Short mmCIF file of C-alpha atoms and ligand atoms in Angstrom, two decimals:
data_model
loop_
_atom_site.label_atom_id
_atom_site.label_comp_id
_atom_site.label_asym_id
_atom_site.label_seq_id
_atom_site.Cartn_x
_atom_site.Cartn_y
_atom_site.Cartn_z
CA UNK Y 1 -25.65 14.87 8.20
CA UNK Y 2 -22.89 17.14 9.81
CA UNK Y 3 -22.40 17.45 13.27
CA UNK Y 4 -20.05 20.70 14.50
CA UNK Y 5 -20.13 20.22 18.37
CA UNK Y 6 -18.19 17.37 20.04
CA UNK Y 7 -20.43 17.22 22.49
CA UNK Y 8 -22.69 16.37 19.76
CA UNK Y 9 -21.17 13.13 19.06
CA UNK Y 10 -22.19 10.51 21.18
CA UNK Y 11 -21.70 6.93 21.26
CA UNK Y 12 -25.60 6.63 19.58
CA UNK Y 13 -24.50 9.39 16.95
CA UNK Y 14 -21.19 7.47 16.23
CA UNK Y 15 -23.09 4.34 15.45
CA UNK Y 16 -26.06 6.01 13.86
CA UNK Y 17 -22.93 7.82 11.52
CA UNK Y 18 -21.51 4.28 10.40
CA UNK Y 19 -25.16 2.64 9.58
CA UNK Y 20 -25.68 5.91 7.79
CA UNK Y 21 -22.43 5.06 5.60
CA UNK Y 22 -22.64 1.37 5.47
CA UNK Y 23 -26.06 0.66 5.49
CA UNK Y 24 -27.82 -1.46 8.31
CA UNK Y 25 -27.59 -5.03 8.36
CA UNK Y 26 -30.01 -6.17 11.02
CA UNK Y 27 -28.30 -8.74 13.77
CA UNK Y 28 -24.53 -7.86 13.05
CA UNK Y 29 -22.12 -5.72 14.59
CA UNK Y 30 -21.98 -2.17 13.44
CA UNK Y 31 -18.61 -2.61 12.77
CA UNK Y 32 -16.11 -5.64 11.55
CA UNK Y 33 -19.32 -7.15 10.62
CA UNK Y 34 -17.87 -10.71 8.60
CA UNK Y 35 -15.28 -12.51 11.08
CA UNK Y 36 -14.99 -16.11 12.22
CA UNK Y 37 -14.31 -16.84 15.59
CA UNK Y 38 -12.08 -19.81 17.57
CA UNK Y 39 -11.05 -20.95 20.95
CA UNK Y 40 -7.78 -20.50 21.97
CA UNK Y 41 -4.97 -21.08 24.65
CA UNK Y 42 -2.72 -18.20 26.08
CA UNK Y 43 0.50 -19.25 27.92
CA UNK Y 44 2.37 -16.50 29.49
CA UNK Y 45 5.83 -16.73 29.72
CA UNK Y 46 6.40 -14.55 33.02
CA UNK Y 47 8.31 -11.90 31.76
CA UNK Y 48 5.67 -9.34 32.65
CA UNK Y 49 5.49 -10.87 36.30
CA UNK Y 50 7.52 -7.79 37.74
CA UNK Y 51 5.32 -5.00 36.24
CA UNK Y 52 1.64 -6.91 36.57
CA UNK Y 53 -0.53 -8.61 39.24
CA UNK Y 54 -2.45 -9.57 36.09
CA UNK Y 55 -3.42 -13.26 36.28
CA UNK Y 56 -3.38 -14.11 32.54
CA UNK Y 57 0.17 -12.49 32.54
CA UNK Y 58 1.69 -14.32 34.77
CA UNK Y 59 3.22 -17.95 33.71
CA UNK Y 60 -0.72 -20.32 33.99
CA UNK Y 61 -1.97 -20.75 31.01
CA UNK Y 62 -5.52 -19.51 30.32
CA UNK Y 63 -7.97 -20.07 27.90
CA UNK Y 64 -8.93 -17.65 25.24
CA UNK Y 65 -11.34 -16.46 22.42
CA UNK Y 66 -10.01 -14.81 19.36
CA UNK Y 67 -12.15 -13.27 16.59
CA UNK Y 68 -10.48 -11.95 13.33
CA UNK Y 69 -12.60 -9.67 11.52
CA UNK Y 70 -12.86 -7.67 8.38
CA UNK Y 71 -13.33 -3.87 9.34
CA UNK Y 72 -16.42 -3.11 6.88
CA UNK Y 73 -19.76 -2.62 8.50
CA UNK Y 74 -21.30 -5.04 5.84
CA UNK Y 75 -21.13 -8.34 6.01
CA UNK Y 76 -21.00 -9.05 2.08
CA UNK Y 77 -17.94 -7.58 1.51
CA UNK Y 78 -15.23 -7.54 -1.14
CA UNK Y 79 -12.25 -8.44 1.05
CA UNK Y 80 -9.22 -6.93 -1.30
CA UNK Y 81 -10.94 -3.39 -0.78
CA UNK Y 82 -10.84 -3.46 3.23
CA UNK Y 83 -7.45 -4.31 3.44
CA UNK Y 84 -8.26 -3.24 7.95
CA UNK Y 85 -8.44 -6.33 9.96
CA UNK Y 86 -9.65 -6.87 13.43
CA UNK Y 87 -8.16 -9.37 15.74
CA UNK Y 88 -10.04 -9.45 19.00
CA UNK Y 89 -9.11 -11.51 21.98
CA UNK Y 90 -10.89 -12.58 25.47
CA UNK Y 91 -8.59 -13.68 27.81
CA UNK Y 92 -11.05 -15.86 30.11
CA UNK Y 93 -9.93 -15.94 33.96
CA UNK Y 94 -11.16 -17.66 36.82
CA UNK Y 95 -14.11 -16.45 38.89
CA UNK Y 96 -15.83 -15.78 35.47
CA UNK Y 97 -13.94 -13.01 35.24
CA UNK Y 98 -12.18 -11.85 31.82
CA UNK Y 99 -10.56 -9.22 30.12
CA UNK Y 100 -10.01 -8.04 25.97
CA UNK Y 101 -7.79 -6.77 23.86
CA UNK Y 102 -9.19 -5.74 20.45
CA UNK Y 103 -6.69 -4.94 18.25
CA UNK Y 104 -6.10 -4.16 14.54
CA UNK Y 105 -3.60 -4.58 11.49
CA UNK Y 106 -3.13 -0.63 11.45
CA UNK Y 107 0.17 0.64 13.51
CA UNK Y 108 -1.94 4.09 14.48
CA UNK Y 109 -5.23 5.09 14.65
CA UNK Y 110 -6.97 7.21 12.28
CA UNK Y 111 -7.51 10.64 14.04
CA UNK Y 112 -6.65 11.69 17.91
CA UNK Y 113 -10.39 11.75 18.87
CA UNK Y 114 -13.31 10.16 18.53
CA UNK Y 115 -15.02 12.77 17.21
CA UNK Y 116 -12.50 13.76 14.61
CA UNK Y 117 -13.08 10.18 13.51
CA UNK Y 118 -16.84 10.17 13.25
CA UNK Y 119 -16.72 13.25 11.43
CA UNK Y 120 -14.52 11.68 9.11
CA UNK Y 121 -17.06 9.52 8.08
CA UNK Y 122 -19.74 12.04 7.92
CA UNK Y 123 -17.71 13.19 5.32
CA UNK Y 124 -17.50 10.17 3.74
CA UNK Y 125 -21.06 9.61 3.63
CA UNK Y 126 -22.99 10.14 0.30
CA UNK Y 127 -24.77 12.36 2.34
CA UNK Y 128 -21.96 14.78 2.48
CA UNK Y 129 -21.83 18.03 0.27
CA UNK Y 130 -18.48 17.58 -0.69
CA UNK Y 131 -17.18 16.86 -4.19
CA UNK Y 132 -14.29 14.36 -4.28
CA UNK Y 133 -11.74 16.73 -4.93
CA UNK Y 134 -13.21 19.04 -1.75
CA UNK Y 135 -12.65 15.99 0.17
CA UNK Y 136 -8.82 15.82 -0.23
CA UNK Y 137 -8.30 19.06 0.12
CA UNK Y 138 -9.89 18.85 3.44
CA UNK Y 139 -8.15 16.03 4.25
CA UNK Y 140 -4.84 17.80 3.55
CA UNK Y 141 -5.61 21.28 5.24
CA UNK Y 142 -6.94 19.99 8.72
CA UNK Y 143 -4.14 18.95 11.27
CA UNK Y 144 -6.94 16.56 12.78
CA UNK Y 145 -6.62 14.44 9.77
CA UNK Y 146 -3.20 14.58 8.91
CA UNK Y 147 -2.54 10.95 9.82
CA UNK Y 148 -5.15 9.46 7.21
CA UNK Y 149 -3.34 9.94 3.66
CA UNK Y 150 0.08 8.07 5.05
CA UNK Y 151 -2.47 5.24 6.43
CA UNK Y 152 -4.06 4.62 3.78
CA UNK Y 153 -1.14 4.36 1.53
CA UNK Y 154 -0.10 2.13 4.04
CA UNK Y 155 -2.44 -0.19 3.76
CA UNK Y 156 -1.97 -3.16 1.94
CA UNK Y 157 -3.88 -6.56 1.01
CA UNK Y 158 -3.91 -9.35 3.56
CA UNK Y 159 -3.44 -12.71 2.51
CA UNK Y 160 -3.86 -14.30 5.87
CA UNK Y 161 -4.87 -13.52 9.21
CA UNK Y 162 -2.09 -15.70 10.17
CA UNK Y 163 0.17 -13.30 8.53
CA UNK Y 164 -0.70 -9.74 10.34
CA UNK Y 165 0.69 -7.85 13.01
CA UNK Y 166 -2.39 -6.40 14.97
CA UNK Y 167 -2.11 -2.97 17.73
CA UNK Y 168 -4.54 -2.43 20.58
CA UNK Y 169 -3.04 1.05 19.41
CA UNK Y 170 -4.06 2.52 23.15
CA UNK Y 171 -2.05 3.08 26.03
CA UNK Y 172 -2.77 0.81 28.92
CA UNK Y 173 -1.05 0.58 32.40
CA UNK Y 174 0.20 -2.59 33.96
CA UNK Y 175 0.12 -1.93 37.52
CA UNK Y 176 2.60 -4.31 39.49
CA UNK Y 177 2.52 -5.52 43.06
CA UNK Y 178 3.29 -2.07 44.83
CA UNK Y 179 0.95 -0.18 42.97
CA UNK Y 180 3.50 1.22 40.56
CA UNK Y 181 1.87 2.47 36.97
CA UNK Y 182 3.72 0.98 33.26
CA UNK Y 183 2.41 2.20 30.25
CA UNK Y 184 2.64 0.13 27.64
CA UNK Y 185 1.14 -0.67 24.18
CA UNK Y 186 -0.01 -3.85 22.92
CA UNK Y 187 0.30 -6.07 20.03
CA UNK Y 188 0.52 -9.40 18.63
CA UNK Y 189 2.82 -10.63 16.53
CA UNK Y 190 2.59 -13.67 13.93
CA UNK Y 191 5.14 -16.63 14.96
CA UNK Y 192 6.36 -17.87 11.95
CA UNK Y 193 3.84 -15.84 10.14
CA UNK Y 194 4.96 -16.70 5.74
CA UNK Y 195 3.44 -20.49 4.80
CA UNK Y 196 4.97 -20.72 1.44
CA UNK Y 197 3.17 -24.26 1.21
CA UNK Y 198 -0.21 -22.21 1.33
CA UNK Y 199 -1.62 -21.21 -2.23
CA UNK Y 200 -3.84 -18.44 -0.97
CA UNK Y 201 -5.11 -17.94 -4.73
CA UNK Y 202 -6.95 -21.02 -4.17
CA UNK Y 203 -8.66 -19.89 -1.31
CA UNK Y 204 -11.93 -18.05 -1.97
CA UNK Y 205 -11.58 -15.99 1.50
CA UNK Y 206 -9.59 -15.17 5.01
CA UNK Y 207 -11.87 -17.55 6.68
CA UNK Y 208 -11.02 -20.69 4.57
CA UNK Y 209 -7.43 -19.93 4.24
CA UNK Y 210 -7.40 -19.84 7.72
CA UNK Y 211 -8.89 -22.92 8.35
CA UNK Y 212 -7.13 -24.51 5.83
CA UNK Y 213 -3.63 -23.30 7.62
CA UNK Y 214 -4.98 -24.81 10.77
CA UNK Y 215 -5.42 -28.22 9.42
CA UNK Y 216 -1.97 -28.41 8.38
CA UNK Y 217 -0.31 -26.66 11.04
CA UNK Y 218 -0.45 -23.98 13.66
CA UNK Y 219 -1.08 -20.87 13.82
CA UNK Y 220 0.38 -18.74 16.48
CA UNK Y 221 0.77 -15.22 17.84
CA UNK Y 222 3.01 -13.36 20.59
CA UNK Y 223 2.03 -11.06 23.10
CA UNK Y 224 4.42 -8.22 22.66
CA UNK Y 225 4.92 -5.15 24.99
CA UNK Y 226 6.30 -1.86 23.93
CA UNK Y 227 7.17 0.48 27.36
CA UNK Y 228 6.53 3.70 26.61
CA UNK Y 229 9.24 6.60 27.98
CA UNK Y 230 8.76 9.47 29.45
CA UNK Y 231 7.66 11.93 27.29
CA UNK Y 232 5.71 9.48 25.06
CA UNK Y 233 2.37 10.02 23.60
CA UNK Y 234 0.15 8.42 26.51
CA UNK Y 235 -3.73 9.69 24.81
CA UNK Y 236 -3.13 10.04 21.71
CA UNK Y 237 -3.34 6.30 19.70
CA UNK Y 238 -2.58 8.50 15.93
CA UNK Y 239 0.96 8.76 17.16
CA UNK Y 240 3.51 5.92 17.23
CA UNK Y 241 6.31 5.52 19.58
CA UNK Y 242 9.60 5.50 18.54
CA UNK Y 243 10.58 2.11 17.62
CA UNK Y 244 13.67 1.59 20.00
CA UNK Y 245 11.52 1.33 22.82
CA UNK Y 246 11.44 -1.53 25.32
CA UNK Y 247 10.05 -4.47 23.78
CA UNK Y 248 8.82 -7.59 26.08
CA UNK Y 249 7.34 -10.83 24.27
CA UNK Y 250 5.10 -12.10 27.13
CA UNK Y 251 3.66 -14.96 26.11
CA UNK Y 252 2.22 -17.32 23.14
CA UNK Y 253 -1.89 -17.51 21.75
CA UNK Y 254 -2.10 -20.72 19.97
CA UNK Y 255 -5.41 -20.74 17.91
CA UNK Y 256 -7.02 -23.97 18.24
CA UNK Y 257 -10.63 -25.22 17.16
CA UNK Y 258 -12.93 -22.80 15.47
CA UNK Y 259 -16.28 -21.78 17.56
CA UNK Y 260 -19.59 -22.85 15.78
CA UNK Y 261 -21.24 -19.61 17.61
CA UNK Y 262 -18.74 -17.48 16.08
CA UNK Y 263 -18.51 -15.50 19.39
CA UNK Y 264 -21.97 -13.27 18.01
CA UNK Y 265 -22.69 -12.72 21.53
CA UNK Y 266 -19.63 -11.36 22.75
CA UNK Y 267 -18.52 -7.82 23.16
CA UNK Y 268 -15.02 -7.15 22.86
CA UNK Y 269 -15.09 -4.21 24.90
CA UNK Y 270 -11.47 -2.58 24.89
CA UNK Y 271 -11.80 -1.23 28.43
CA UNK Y 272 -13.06 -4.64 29.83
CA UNK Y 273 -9.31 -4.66 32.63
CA UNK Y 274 -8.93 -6.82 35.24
CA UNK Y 275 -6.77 -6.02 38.32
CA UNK Y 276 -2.94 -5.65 37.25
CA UNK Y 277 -4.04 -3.42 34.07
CA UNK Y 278 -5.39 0.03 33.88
CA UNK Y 279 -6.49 2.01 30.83
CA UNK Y 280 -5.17 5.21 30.04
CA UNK Y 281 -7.20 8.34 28.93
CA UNK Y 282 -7.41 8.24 25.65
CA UNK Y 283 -10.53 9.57 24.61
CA UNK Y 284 -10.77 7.18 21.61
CA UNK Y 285 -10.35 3.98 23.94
CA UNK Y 286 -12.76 5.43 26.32
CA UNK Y 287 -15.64 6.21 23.46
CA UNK Y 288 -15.29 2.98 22.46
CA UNK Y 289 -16.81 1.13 25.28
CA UNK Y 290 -20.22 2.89 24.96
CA UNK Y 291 -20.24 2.44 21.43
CA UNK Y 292 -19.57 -1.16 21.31
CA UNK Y 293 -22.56 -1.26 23.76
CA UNK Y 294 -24.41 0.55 21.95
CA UNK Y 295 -23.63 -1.92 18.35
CA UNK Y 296 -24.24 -4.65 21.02
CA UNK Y 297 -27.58 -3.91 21.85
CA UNK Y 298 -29.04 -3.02 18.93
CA UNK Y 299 -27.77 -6.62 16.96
CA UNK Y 300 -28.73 -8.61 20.22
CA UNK Y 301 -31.97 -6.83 19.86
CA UNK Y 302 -32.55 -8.14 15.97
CA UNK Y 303 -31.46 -11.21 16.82
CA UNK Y 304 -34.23 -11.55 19.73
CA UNK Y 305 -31.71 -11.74 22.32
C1 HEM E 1 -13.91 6.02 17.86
C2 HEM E 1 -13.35 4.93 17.37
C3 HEM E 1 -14.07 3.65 17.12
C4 HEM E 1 -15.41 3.39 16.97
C5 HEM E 1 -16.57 4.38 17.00
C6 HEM E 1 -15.55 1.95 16.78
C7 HEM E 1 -16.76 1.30 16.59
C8 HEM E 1 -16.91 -0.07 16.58
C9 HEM E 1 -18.18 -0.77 16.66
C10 HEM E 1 -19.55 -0.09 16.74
C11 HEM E 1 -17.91 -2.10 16.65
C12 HEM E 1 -18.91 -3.25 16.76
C13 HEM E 1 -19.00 -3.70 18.23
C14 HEM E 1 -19.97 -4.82 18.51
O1 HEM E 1 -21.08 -4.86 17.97
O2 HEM E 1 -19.62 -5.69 19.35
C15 HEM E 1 -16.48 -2.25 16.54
C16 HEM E 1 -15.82 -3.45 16.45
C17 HEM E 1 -14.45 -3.57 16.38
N1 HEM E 1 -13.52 -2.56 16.42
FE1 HEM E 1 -13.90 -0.62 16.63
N2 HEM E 1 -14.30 1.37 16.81
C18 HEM E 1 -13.38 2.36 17.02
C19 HEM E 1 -12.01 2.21 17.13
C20 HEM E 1 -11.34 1.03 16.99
C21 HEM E 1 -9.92 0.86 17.15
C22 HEM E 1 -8.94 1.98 17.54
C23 HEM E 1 -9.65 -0.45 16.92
C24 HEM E 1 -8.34 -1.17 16.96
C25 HEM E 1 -7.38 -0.86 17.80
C26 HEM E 1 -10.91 -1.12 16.64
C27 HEM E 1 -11.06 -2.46 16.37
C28 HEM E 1 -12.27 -3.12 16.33
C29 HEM E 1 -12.39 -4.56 16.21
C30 HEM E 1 -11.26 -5.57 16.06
C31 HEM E 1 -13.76 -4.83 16.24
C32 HEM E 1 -14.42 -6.20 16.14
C33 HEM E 1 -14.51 -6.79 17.53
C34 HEM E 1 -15.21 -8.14 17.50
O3 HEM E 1 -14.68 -9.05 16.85
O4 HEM E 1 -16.29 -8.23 18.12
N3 HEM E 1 -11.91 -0.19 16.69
N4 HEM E 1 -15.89 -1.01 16.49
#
């Protein structure tokens, strides 16, 4: 299956593309398929207060849900070869209101646009005409993909959730009190992230090492800010800011009991924003909503929901 036109490439095609790849495993997400979910507590630290109304950036503490995932589509999964983690968070706000950030252990995203990336897989897919070798050379001749060889020697294994930096990768906008526009990126950072008590050989997954950390100890992120300048990259989440950029820490997530309903009915919808943030433009944030949605409905539907 090849698809030329971008306007080919829906949300439907996009997860239609990854079950083609992957395989469908009825009731799970389409994506970061095997994760384990907890409850959590977010206490903001106020340093943000000047640039957001945001209520869960302000200095109350707020409750949380945090899922850590392993990127693969299927949920049987050798965990050494996926070395891409998901860390998605739902900041829950009064008035049953809430807002996400669903981040990952990669510092850029694969390709500029959502359809670059979908066709990426298409290529991937035995489906695809291409030998191997084809595949590379691809991969080295198209600008659109020019990102995905230094990622992927990038990438290495992950002994711990605990221990990974994750990027909402995406612009977003704090908005502050007059109505003036930030953009900033996201990420969380591990607080005191290397256990050298913690033989993770011993540990037959992420899930049980992590579990096993929090029975010993904590396990903590930060909230960290990066303001972008002008002249930064504002759509385009394959392209990193330079790194002497304004950095704010604005606040601490302490993980605290595991959830027995592993959060299967939640959608960690990256554009989910409450009043304080904006998102940018970027057309992969944007796709991602619909195709979430479209994952959503089609595992609550198996699952008789
Ligand atoms: C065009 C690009 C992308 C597509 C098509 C895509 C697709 C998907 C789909 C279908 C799901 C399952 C959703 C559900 O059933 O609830 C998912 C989950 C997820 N994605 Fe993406 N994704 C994209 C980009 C990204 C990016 C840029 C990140 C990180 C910044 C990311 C991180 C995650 C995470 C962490 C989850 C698991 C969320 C959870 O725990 O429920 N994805 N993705």
């Amino acid at each position: 299956m090849t698809i030329e036109s971008d306007k080919d490439i829906t949300p439907v095609v996009a997860v239609d593309t990854i079950e083609n790849l992957a395989g469908e495993f009825p009731g799970f997400r389409r994506a970061h398929a095997k994760g384990i979910a907890f409850d959590a507590t977010f206490v903001p630290n106020g340093e943000l207060a000047d640039y957001t109304t945001a209520d869960h950036l302000q200095t109350k503490s707020v409750p949380a849900i945090v899922r850590f995932s392993h990127s693969s589509p299927r949920p049987e999964l050798n965990e050494a070869l996926m070395p891409i983690k998901g860390m998605a968070v739902r900041f829950e706000l009064p008035g049953d209101k809430y807002t996400n950030l669903t981040m990952a252990n990669i510092p850029v995203f694969i390709t500029k646009t959502p359809e670059d990336f979908i066709r990426l897989l298409q290529m991937m897919s035995k489906e695809s005409p291409l030998t191997v070798m084809e595949r590379l050379e691809v991969f080295r001749k198209s600008p659109e993909f020019s990102t995905v060889p230094d990622l992927l020697k990038s990438l290495k294994p992950v002994s711990s959730f605990a221990e990974e930096t994750f990027h909402a990768l995406h612009t977003y906008y704090l908005v502050d009190s007059h109505c003036d526009k930030h953009p900033v990126r996201f990420r969380w950072i591990p607080v005191d992230a290397i256990d050298e008590q913690n033989d993770t050989s011993s540990k037959k997954d992420l899930e049980s090492e992590i579990l096993h950390r929090l029975q010993r100890g904590t396990v903590q992120f930060r909230l960290v800010v990066q303001f972008a300048e002008p002249g930064d990259e504002l759509n385009d989440s394959s392209v990193k800011w330079p790194k002497e950029r304004k950095l704010v820490e604005a606040g601490i997530l302490t993980i605290n009991e595991m959830r027995q309903d592993s959060a299967e009915n939640i959608i960690f919808d990256p554009t989910a924003i409450v009043d304080g943030v904006e998102c940018s433009d970027d057309p992969v944030l944007l796709f991602r909503s619909p195709a979430y949605l479209e994952s959503a409905k089609r595992r609550q539907a198996e699952r008789g929901l």
